[in-house]
């Protein structure tokens, strides 16, 4: 029978998997406590970095409906649970790993979809959600301006065409 403390740990981890937008598994072998503290700060406010036991975390992930991470639970493992913008946390992990090669990104999950380590690095290369939304808004505004110019040009072009036809008819009428 499972010990109550282990059952509670599994339940807590399963809830973290369910409530997170993303979870990134890393290997932290060789990092000091001070480096782990720096890593936690670099992930941003919307991420929690926890050193976990592989067996309990694997059980919790399966309880949360995530079975794609099973192969990644080997060696010393820590999980970054992301509740906010996953790009910000991915950037924090990538940048920290550049400075500290002992941190190895194993893989993760984003909105229930498995991600490889390379996909997490590609995610880190994206611009933040706010920047992408502002670019999209700018593109929409630009398209609206272009559409307004086209719609304004149509009536004036029609008026010029009618005036040209009238002038041509006047010339032909005066020539007869």
PDB file of C-alpha atoms in Angstrom:
ATOM      1  CA  UNK A   1       0.000   0.000   0.000  1.00  0.00           C
ATOM      2  CA  UNK A   2       1.278   3.480  -0.894  1.00  0.00           C
ATOM      3  CA  UNK A   3       2.502   5.695   1.888  1.00  0.00           C
ATOM      4  CA  UNK A   4       0.315   8.749   2.532  1.00  0.00           C
ATOM      5  CA  UNK A   5       3.187  11.190   1.963  1.00  0.00           C
ATOM      6  CA  UNK A   6       3.968   9.669  -1.442  1.00  0.00           C
ATOM      7  CA  UNK A   7       0.283   9.637  -2.390  1.00  0.00           C
ATOM      8  CA  UNK A   8       0.052  13.314  -1.442  1.00  0.00           C
ATOM      9  CA  UNK A   9       3.175  14.121  -3.494  1.00  0.00           C
ATOM     10  CA  UNK A  10       1.730  12.323  -6.535  1.00  0.00           C
ATOM     11  CA  UNK A  11      -1.593  14.152  -6.145  1.00  0.00           C
ATOM     12  CA  UNK A  12       0.180  17.517  -5.888  1.00  0.00           C
ATOM     13  CA  UNK A  13       2.349  16.828  -8.953  1.00  0.00           C
ATOM     14  CA  UNK A  14      -0.670  15.604 -10.938  1.00  0.00           C
ATOM     15  CA  UNK A  15      -2.502  18.832 -10.095  1.00  0.00           C
ATOM     16  CA  UNK A  16       0.515  20.871 -11.215  1.00  0.00           C
ATOM     17  CA  UNK A  17       0.548  19.014 -14.548  1.00  0.00           C
ATOM     18  CA  UNK A  18      -3.197  19.646 -14.990  1.00  0.00           C
ATOM     19  CA  UNK A  19      -3.055  23.342 -14.095  1.00  0.00           C
ATOM     20  CA  UNK A  20       0.032  24.158 -16.179  1.00  0.00           C
ATOM     21  CA  UNK A  21       0.068  25.339 -19.785  1.00  0.00           C
ATOM     22  CA  UNK A  22       3.426  23.659 -20.216  1.00  0.00           C
ATOM     23  CA  UNK A  23       5.910  21.492 -18.361  1.00  0.00           C
ATOM     24  CA  UNK A  24       9.582  21.215 -19.292  1.00  0.00           C
ATOM     25  CA  UNK A  25      11.763  18.387 -17.994  1.00  0.00           C
ATOM     26  CA  UNK A  26      15.433  19.095 -17.390  1.00  0.00           C
ATOM     27  CA  UNK A  27      18.461  17.322 -16.037  1.00  0.00           C
ATOM     28  CA  UNK A  28      20.207  19.435 -13.422  1.00  0.00           C
ATOM     29  CA  UNK A  29      23.192  17.196 -12.563  1.00  0.00           C
ATOM     30  CA  UNK A  30      26.177  19.311 -11.492  1.00  0.00           C
ATOM     31  CA  UNK A  31      24.289  22.525 -10.717  1.00  0.00           C
ATOM     32  CA  UNK A  32      24.764  24.145  -7.336  1.00  0.00           C
ATOM     33  CA  UNK A  33      21.953  25.317  -5.091  1.00  0.00           C
ATOM     34  CA  UNK A  34      22.844  28.925  -5.948  1.00  0.00           C
ATOM     35  CA  UNK A  35      22.637  28.157  -9.683  1.00  0.00           C
ATOM     36  CA  UNK A  36      19.229  26.500  -9.218  1.00  0.00           C
ATOM     37  CA  UNK A  37      18.052  29.602  -7.372  1.00  0.00           C
ATOM     38  CA  UNK A  38      19.234  31.768 -10.284  1.00  0.00           C
ATOM     39  CA  UNK A  39      17.461  29.440 -12.718  1.00  0.00           C
ATOM     40  CA  UNK A  40      14.198  29.721 -10.797  1.00  0.00           C
ATOM     41  CA  UNK A  41      14.410  33.523 -11.015  1.00  0.00           C
ATOM     42  CA  UNK A  42      15.201  33.447 -14.752  1.00  0.00           C
ATOM     43  CA  UNK A  43      12.049  31.439 -15.527  1.00  0.00           C
ATOM     44  CA  UNK A  44       9.775  34.337 -14.641  1.00  0.00           C
ATOM     45  CA  UNK A  45       6.891  34.729 -12.244  1.00  0.00           C
ATOM     46  CA  UNK A  46       4.595  32.278 -14.033  1.00  0.00           C
ATOM     47  CA  UNK A  47       6.800  29.214 -13.684  1.00  0.00           C
ATOM     48  CA  UNK A  48       7.700  26.927 -10.827  1.00  0.00           C
ATOM     49  CA  UNK A  49      10.872  24.819 -11.016  1.00  0.00           C
ATOM     50  CA  UNK A  50      10.849  21.706  -8.863  1.00  0.00           C
ATOM     51  CA  UNK A  51      13.343  18.886  -8.392  1.00  0.00           C
ATOM     52  CA  UNK A  52      11.253  15.719  -8.475  1.00  0.00           C
ATOM     53  CA  UNK A  53      11.451  11.982  -7.975  1.00  0.00           C
ATOM     54  CA  UNK A  54      11.151  10.215 -11.332  1.00  0.00           C
ATOM     55  CA  UNK A  55       8.838   7.407 -10.228  1.00  0.00           C
ATOM     56  CA  UNK A  56       6.369   9.674  -8.450  1.00  0.00           C
ATOM     57  CA  UNK A  57       6.407  12.264 -11.236  1.00  0.00           C
ATOM     58  CA  UNK A  58       5.865   9.604 -13.912  1.00  0.00           C
ATOM     59  CA  UNK A  59       2.835   8.319 -11.994  1.00  0.00           C
ATOM     60  CA  UNK A  60       1.526  11.874 -11.543  1.00  0.00           C
ATOM     61  CA  UNK A  61       1.976  12.700 -15.238  1.00  0.00           C
ATOM     62  CA  UNK A  62       0.072   9.553 -16.211  1.00  0.00           C
ATOM     63  CA  UNK A  63      -2.703  10.442 -13.758  1.00  0.00           C
ATOM     64  CA  UNK A  64      -2.896  13.868 -15.398  1.00  0.00           C
ATOM     65  CA  UNK A  65      -3.253  12.186 -18.806  1.00  0.00           C
ATOM     66  CA  UNK A  66       0.303  12.826 -19.992  1.00  0.00           C
ATOM     67  CA  UNK A  67       2.046   9.610 -20.985  1.00  0.00           C
ATOM     68  CA  UNK A  68       4.335  11.072 -23.665  1.00  0.00           C
ATOM     69  CA  UNK A  69       7.014  11.991 -21.117  1.00  0.00           C
ATOM     70  CA  UNK A  70       7.606   8.476 -19.765  1.00  0.00           C
ATOM     71  CA  UNK A  71      10.924   7.994 -21.582  1.00  0.00           C
ATOM     72  CA  UNK A  72      12.327  11.247 -20.166  1.00  0.00           C
ATOM     73  CA  UNK A  73      12.143  10.213 -16.512  1.00  0.00           C
ATOM     74  CA  UNK A  74      15.706   8.989 -16.063  1.00  0.00           C
ATOM     75  CA  UNK A  75      18.612  10.552 -14.225  1.00  0.00           C
ATOM     76  CA  UNK A  76      18.220  13.548 -11.942  1.00  0.00           C
ATOM     77  CA  UNK A  77      15.086  15.316 -13.151  1.00  0.00           C
ATOM     78  CA  UNK A  78      13.510  18.665 -12.441  1.00  0.00           C
ATOM     79  CA  UNK A  79      10.312  20.028 -13.952  1.00  0.00           C
ATOM     80  CA  UNK A  80       9.463  23.616 -14.822  1.00  0.00           C
ATOM     81  CA  UNK A  81       5.678  23.971 -14.508  1.00  0.00           C
ATOM     82  CA  UNK A  82       4.593  26.977 -16.592  1.00  0.00           C
ATOM     83  CA  UNK A  83       1.229  28.623 -15.932  1.00  0.00           C
ATOM     84  CA  UNK A  84       1.778  31.772 -17.999  1.00  0.00           C
ATOM     85  CA  UNK A  85       3.570  32.494 -21.257  1.00  0.00           C
ATOM     86  CA  UNK A  86       5.603  29.384 -22.143  1.00  0.00           C
ATOM     87  CA  UNK A  87       7.880  31.412 -24.441  1.00  0.00           C
ATOM     88  CA  UNK A  88       9.218  33.457 -21.519  1.00  0.00           C
ATOM     89  CA  UNK A  89      10.072  30.340 -19.523  1.00  0.00           C
ATOM     90  CA  UNK A  90      11.576  28.582 -22.549  1.00  0.00           C
ATOM     91  CA  UNK A  91      13.803  31.622 -23.119  1.00  0.00           C
ATOM     92  CA  UNK A  92      14.860  31.546 -19.465  1.00  0.00           C
ATOM     93  CA  UNK A  93      15.774  27.869 -19.710  1.00  0.00           C
ATOM     94  CA  UNK A  94      17.614  28.313 -23.021  1.00  0.00           C
ATOM     95  CA  UNK A  95      19.609  31.310 -21.804  1.00  0.00           C
ATOM     96  CA  UNK A  96      20.487  29.629 -18.500  1.00  0.00           C
ATOM     97  CA  UNK A  97      21.569  26.454 -20.342  1.00  0.00           C
ATOM     98  CA  UNK A  98      23.895  28.540 -22.561  1.00  0.00           C
ATOM     99  CA  UNK A  99      25.683  29.865 -19.489  1.00  0.00           C
ATOM    100  CA  UNK A 100      25.464  26.590 -17.547  1.00  0.00           C
ATOM    101  CA  UNK A 101      25.977  23.538 -19.778  1.00  0.00           C
ATOM    102  CA  UNK A 102      25.111  21.237 -16.854  1.00  0.00           C
ATOM    103  CA  UNK A 103      21.438  22.076 -17.394  1.00  0.00           C
ATOM    104  CA  UNK A 104      20.099  19.761 -20.092  1.00  0.00           C
ATOM    105  CA  UNK A 105      16.617  20.277 -21.493  1.00  0.00           C
ATOM    106  CA  UNK A 106      15.119  16.816 -22.009  1.00  0.00           C
ATOM    107  CA  UNK A 107      11.728  17.699 -23.461  1.00  0.00           C
ATOM    108  CA  UNK A 108       8.306  18.664 -22.283  1.00  0.00           C
ATOM    109  CA  UNK A 109       4.668  19.133 -22.973  1.00  0.00           C
ATOM    110  CA  UNK A 110       2.722  22.174 -24.172  1.00  0.00           C
ATOM    111  CA  UNK A 111      -1.082  22.142 -23.934  1.00  0.00           C
ATOM    112  CA  UNK A 112      -1.036  18.342 -23.845  1.00  0.00           C
ATOM    113  CA  UNK A 113       1.290  17.982 -26.836  1.00  0.00           C
ATOM    114  CA  UNK A 114       4.756  16.463 -26.435  1.00  0.00           C
ATOM    115  CA  UNK A 115       7.743  18.667 -27.264  1.00  0.00           C
ATOM    116  CA  UNK A 116      11.304  17.578 -27.936  1.00  0.00           C
ATOM    117  CA  UNK A 117      14.271  19.542 -26.604  1.00  0.00           C
ATOM    118  CA  UNK A 118      14.752  21.095 -30.065  1.00  0.00           C
ATOM    119  CA  UNK A 119      11.107  22.177 -30.200  1.00  0.00           C
ATOM    120  CA  UNK A 120      11.470  23.857 -26.812  1.00  0.00           C
ATOM    121  CA  UNK A 121      14.508  25.738 -28.135  1.00  0.00           C
ATOM    122  CA  UNK A 122      12.458  26.815 -31.175  1.00  0.00           C
ATOM    123  CA  UNK A 123       9.713  27.954 -28.813  1.00  0.00           C
ATOM    124  CA  UNK A 124      12.313  30.058 -27.008  1.00  0.00           C
ATOM    125  CA  UNK A 125      13.214  31.736 -30.315  1.00  0.00           C
ATOM    126  CA  UNK A 126       9.659  33.038 -30.712  1.00  0.00           C
ATOM    127  CA  UNK A 127       8.818  36.549 -29.663  1.00  0.00           C
ATOM    128  CA  UNK A 128       6.656  36.979 -26.604  1.00  0.00           C
ATOM    129  CA  UNK A 129       2.881  36.787 -26.853  1.00  0.00           C
ATOM    130  CA  UNK A 130       2.522  40.538 -26.342  1.00  0.00           C
ATOM    131  CA  UNK A 131       4.956  41.349 -29.178  1.00  0.00           C
ATOM    132  CA  UNK A 132       3.232  38.920 -31.547  1.00  0.00           C
ATOM    133  CA  UNK A 133      -0.187  40.363 -30.698  1.00  0.00           C
ATOM    134  CA  UNK A 134       1.021  43.933 -31.239  1.00  0.00           C
ATOM    135  CA  UNK A 135       2.487  42.963 -34.628  1.00  0.00           C
ATOM    136  CA  UNK A 136      -0.815  41.333 -35.571  1.00  0.00           C
ATOM    137  CA  UNK A 137      -2.732  44.436 -34.499  1.00  0.00           C
ATOM    138  CA  UNK A 138      -0.364  46.599 -36.549  1.00  0.00           C
ATOM    139  CA  UNK A 139      -0.893  44.398 -39.593  1.00  0.00           C
ATOM    140  CA  UNK A 140      -4.673  44.626 -39.185  1.00  0.00           C
ATOM    141  CA  UNK A 141      -4.493  48.393 -38.805  1.00  0.00           C
ATOM    142  CA  UNK A 142      -2.340  48.665 -41.929  1.00  0.00           C
ATOM    143  CA  UNK A 143      -4.760  46.531 -43.926  1.00  0.00           C
ATOM    144  CA  UNK A 144      -7.696  48.638 -42.720  1.00  0.00           C
ATOM    145  CA  UNK A 145      -5.927  51.803 -43.849  1.00  0.00           C
ATOM    146  CA  UNK A 146      -5.256  50.285 -47.256  1.00  0.00           C
ATOM    147  CA  UNK A 147      -8.885  49.174 -47.556  1.00  0.00           C
ATOM    148  CA  UNK A 148     -10.115  52.648 -46.614  1.00  0.00           C
ATOM    149  CA  UNK A 149      -7.874  54.185 -49.283  1.00  0.00           C
ATOM    150  CA  UNK A 150      -9.238  51.774 -51.910  1.00  0.00           C
ATOM    151  CA  UNK A 151     -12.825  52.493 -50.915  1.00  0.00           C
ATOM    152  CA  UNK A 152     -12.182  56.252 -51.030  1.00  0.00           C
ATOM    153  CA  UNK A 153     -10.474  55.941 -54.414  1.00  0.00           C
ATOM    154  CA  UNK A 154     -13.390  54.121 -56.054  1.00  0.00           C
ATOM    155  CA  UNK A 155     -15.939  56.983 -55.885  1.00  0.00           C
ATOM    156  CA  UNK A 156     -13.401  59.613 -56.955  1.00  0.00           C
ATOM    157  CA  UNK A 157     -12.293  57.420 -59.858  1.00  0.00           C
ATOM    158  CA  UNK A 158     -15.930  56.985 -60.873  1.00  0.00           C
ATOM    159  CA  UNK A 159     -16.466  60.747 -60.767  1.00  0.00           C
ATOM    160  CA  UNK A 160     -13.345  61.343 -62.920  1.00  0.00           C
ATOM    161  CA  UNK A 161     -14.502  58.700 -65.419  1.00  0.00           C
ATOM    162  CA  UNK A 162     -17.994  60.234 -65.663  1.00  0.00           C
ATOM    163  CA  UNK A 163     -16.451  63.712 -66.123  1.00  0.00           C
ATOM    164  CA  UNK A 164     -14.167  62.384 -68.857  1.00  0.00           C
ATOM    165  CA  UNK A 165     -17.125  60.756 -70.634  1.00  0.00           C
ATOM    166  CA  UNK A 166     -19.141  63.980 -70.359  1.00  0.00           C
ATOM    167  CA  UNK A 167     -16.234  65.994 -71.744  1.00  0.00           C
ATOM    168  CA  UNK A 168     -15.825  63.550 -74.623  1.00  0.00           C
ATOM    169  CA  UNK A 169     -19.543  63.704 -75.393  1.00  0.00           C
ATOM    170  CA  UNK A 170     -19.406  67.511 -75.313  1.00  0.00           C
ATOM    171  CA  UNK A 171     -16.504  67.467 -77.773  1.00  0.00           C
ATOM    172  CA  UNK A 172     -18.333  65.075 -80.073  1.00  0.00           C
ATOM    173  CA  UNK A 173     -21.548  67.011 -79.717  1.00  0.00           C
ATOM    174  CA  UNK A 174     -19.786  70.328 -80.500  1.00  0.00           C
ATOM    175  CA  UNK A 175     -18.006  68.783 -83.492  1.00  0.00           C
ATOM    176  CA  UNK A 176     -21.250  67.681 -85.180  1.00  0.00           C
TER     177      UNK A 176
END
